[in-house]
Coordinates of C-alpha atoms in Angstrom, one line a residue:
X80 CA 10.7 -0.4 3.7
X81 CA 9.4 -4.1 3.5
X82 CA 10.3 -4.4 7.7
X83 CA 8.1 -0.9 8.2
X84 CA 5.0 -2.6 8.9
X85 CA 6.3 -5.1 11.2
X86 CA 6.3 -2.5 14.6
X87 CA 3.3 -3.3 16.7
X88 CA 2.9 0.6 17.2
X89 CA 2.0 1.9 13.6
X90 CA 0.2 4.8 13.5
X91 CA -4.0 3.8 12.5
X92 CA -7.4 5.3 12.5
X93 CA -9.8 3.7 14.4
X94 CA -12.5 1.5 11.9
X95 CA -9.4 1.2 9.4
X96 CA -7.1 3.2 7.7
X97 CA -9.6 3.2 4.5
X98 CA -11.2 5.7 6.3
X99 CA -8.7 8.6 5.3
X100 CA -9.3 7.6 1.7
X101 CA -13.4 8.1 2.2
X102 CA -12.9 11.2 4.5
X103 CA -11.1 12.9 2.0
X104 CA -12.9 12.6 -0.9
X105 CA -16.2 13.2 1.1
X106 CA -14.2 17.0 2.1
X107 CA -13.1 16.9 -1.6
X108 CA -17.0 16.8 -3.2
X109 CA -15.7 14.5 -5.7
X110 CA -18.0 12.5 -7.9
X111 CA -17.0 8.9 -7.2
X112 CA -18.5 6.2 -9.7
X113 CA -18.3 2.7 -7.6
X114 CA -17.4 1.0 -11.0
X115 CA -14.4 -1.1 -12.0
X116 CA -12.5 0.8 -15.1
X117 CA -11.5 -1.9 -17.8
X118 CA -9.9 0.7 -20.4
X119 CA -8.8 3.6 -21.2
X120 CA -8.3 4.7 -24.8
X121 CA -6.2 7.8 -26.3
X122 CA -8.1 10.3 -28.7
X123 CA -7.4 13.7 -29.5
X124 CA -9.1 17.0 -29.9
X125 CA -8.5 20.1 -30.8
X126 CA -4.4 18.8 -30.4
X127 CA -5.2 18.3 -27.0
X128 CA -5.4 14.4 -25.3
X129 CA -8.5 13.2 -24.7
X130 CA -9.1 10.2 -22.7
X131 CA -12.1 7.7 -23.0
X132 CA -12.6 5.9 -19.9
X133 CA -15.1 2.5 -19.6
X134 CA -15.9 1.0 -16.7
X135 CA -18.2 -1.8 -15.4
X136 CA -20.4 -2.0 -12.1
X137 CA -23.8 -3.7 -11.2
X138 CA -25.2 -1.6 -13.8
X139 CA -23.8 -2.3 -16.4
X140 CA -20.9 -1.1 -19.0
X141 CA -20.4 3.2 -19.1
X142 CA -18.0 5.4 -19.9
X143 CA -16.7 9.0 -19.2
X144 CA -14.3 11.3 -21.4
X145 CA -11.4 12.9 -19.2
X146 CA -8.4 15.2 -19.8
X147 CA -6.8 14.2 -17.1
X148 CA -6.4 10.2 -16.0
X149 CA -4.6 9.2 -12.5
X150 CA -4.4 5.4 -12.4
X151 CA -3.8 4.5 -8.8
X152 CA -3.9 1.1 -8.6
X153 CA -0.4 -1.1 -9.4
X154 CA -0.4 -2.4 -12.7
X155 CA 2.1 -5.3 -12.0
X156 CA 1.5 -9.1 -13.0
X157 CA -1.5 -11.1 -11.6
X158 CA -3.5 -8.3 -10.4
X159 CA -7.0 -9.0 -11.8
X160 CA -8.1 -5.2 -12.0
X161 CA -5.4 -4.8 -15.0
X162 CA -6.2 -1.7 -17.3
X163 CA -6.2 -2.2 -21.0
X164 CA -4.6 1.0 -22.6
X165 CA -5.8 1.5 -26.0
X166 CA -5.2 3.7 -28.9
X167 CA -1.3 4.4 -28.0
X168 CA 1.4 4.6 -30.3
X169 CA 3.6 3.0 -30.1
X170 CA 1.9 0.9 -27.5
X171 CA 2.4 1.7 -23.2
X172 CA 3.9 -0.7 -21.9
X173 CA 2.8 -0.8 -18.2
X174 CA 3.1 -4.6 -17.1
X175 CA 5.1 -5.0 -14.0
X176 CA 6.3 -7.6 -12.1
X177 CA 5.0 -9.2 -9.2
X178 CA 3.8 -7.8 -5.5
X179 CA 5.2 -10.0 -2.6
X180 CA 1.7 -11.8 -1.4
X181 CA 1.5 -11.5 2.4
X182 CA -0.7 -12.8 5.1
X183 CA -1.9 -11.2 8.2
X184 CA -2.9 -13.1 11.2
X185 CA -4.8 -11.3 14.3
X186 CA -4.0 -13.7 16.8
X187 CA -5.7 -13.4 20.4
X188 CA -3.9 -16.3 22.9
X189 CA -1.2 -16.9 24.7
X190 CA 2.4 -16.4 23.4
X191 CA 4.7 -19.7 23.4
X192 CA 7.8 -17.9 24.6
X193 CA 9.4 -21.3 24.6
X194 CA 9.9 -21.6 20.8
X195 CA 12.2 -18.2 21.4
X196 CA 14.0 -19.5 24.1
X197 CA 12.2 -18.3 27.8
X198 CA 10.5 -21.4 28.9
X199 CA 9.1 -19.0 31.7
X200 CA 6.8 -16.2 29.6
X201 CA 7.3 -13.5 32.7
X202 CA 10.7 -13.5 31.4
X203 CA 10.3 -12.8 27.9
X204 CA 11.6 -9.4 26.7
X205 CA 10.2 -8.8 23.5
X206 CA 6.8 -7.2 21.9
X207 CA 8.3 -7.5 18.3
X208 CA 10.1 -10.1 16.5
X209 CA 11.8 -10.5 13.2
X210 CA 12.7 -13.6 11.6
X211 CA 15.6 -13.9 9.3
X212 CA 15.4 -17.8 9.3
X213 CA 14.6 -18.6 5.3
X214 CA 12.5 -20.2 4.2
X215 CA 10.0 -19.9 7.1
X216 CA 6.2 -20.1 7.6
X217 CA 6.5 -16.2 9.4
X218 CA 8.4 -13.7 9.2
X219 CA 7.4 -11.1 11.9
X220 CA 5.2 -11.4 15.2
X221 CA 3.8 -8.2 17.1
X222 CA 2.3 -7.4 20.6
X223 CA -0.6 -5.2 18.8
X224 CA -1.9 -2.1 20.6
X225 CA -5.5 -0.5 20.6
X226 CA -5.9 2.3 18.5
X227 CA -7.3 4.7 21.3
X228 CA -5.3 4.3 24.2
X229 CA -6.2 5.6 27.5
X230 CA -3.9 7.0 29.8
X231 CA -4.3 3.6 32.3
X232 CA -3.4 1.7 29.4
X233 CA -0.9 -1.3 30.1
X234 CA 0.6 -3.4 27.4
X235 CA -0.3 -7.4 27.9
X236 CA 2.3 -9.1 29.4
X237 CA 4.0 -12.2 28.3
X238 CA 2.1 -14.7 30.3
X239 CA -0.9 -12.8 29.7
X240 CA -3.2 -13.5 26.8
X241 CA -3.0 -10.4 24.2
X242 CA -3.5 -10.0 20.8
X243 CA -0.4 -10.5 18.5
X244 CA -0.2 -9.9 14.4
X245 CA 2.2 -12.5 12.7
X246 CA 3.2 -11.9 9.2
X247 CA 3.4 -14.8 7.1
X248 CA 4.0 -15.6 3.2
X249 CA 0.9 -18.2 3.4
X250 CA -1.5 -18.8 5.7
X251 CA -1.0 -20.3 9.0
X252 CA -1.5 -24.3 9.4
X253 CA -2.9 -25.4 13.2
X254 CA 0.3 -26.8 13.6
X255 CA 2.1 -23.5 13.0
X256 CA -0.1 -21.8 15.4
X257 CA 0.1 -24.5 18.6
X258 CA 4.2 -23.6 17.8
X259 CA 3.7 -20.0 18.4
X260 CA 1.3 -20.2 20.5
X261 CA 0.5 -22.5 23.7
X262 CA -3.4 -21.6 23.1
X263 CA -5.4 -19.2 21.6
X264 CA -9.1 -17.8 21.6
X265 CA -8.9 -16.3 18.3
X266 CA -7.4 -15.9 14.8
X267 CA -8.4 -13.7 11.7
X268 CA -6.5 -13.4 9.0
X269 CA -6.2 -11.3 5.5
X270 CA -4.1 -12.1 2.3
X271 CA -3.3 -9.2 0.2
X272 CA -0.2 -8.1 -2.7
X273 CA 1.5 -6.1 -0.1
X274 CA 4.5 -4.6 -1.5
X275 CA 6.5 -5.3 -4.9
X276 CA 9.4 -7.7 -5.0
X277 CA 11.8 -5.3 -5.1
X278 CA 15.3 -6.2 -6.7
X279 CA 18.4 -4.9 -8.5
X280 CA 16.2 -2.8 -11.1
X281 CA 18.5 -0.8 -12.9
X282 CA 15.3 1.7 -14.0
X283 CA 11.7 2.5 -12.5
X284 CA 7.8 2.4 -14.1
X285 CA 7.2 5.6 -16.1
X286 CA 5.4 7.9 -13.6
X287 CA 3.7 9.7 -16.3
X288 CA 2.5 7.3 -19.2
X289 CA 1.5 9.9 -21.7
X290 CA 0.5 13.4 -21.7
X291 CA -1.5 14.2 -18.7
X292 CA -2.3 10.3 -18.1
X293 CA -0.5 9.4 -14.9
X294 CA 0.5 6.2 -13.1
X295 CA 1.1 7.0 -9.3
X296 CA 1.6 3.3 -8.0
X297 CA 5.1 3.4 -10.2
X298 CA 6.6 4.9 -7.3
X299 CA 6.1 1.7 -5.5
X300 CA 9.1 0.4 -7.4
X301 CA 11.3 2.5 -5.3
X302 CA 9.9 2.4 -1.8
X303 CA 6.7 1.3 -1.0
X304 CA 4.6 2.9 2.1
X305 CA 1.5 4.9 2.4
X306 CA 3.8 7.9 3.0
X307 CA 5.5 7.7 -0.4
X308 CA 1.7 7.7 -2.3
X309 CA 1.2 10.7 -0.4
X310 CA 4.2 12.3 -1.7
X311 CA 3.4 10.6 -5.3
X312 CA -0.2 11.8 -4.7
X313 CA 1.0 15.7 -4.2
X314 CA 3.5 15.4 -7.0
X315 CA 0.5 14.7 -9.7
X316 CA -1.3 16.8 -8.3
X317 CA 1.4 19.9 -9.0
X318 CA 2.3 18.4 -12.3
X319 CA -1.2 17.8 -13.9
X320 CA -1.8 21.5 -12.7
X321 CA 1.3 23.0 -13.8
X322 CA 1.0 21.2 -17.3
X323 CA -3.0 21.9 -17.9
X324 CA -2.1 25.9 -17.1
X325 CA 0.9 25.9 -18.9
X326 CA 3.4 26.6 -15.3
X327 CA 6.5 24.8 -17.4
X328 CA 8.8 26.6 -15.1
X329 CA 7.6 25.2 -12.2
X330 CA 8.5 21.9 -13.7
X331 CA 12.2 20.1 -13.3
X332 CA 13.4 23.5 -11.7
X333 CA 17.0 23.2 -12.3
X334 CA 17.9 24.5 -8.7
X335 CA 15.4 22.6 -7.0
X336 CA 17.7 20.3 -5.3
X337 CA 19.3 23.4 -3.8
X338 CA 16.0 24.3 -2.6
X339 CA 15.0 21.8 -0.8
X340 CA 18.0 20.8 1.0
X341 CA 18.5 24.5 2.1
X342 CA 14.3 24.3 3.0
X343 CA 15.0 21.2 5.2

């Protein structure tokens, strides 16, 4: 999954994919508090969970009482927006390990098809390339496409300057741009956790921390993509309804595997 967002061809919303987030929650008529939560601490009534949430924004410190908490945000080592959980026991333990940092570099120039072997650029083949070459100061390069393309639209070539995306675990020296690049106009760059650093785990995060208190990033752990929080997105959404009315059928059906391979 870590070599999905290397194509130059992704599929993107014009202004940024943040906009889907926005969109929907405008459709939903949700209340959205711009406020960073800090905590969230277990009480109980009537038998039921009850979760206190605090938060902090440019006001000042508040807080809200829930019954049902999503955390959507990973929870893994480093992040600075780490949640304190409070009032558990025995204690969650909901400290992962780290994200892979990853650098992004919008570059608009020319393309140095020399360093991959075509000293003449009206020669060279490629519009993506993957590096297996470790340790290395990239690891993919991309002949980026505009997100509304017209139906005269032709792809840059080679010799031609165009806008490429390299992928890189820190950002790009000079030097390491004037060896991909003969010249350039341009660069921009972003640094974010990208993905986690996936490995032999022999188990995954809980997905559900505690009654109706649920952690959708922990299916990051097994492949991360913005398809797969979809999919975690839907599934606590069905299981915090199913649980708060009491569906328990609907939950681990034991024949569900045979429905949805005969389904598909």
């Amino acid at each position: 999954m870590a070599l999905a967002g290397a194509q130059g061809t992704l599929w993107s919303v014009e202004g940024g994919n943040k906009l889907v987030c926005s969109g929907l929650l405008k459709l939903s008529k949700a209340n959205v508090i711009h406020a960073t939560v800090t905590s969230v601490t277990l009480q109980h009534t009537e038998g039921k969970p009850l979760y206190l949430v605090e938060y902090e924004n440019e006001a000042g410190i508040g807080f809200d009482f829930y019954d049902i908490v999503v955390i959507a945000t990973p929870l893994h080592l480093g992040n600075s927006s780490t949640i304190a959980f409070e009032g558990f026991d025995p204690p969650l333990d909901v400290t992962q390990d780290s994200f892979q940092p990853t650098v992004v570099s919008l570059v608009h120039g020319y393309l140095n098809s020399s360093y991959f072997g075509f000293p003449d650029p009206k020669l060279f083949p490629f519009a993506n390339i993957l590096t297996t070459d470790f340790p290395t100061f990239f690891w993919a390069l991309d002949n980026v496409c505009p997100v509304n393309i017209s139906t005269n639209f032709r792809r840059k070539q080679p010799q031609e300057a165009a806008v490429w995306r390299v992928q890189s675990p820190k950002p790009l020296l000079r030097s390491q741009l004037k060896t991909l690049f003969r010249s350039y106009y341009s660069v921009q760059t972003a640094e974010w956790q990208a993905h986690p650093i996936h490995g032999s785990r022999t188990t995954l995060p809980r997905f559900a921390l505690h009654d109706q208190l649920f952690h959708l990033n922990a299916l990051e752990w097994a492949a991360s993509s913005v398809e797969v929080m979809a999919v975690a997105a839907k599934n606590v959404a069905l299981l915090a309804y199913n649980r708060w009315y009491q569906d328990l059928d609907k939950i681990d059906q034991k024949d569900l595997m045979h429905k949805v391979k005969t389904e598909l």
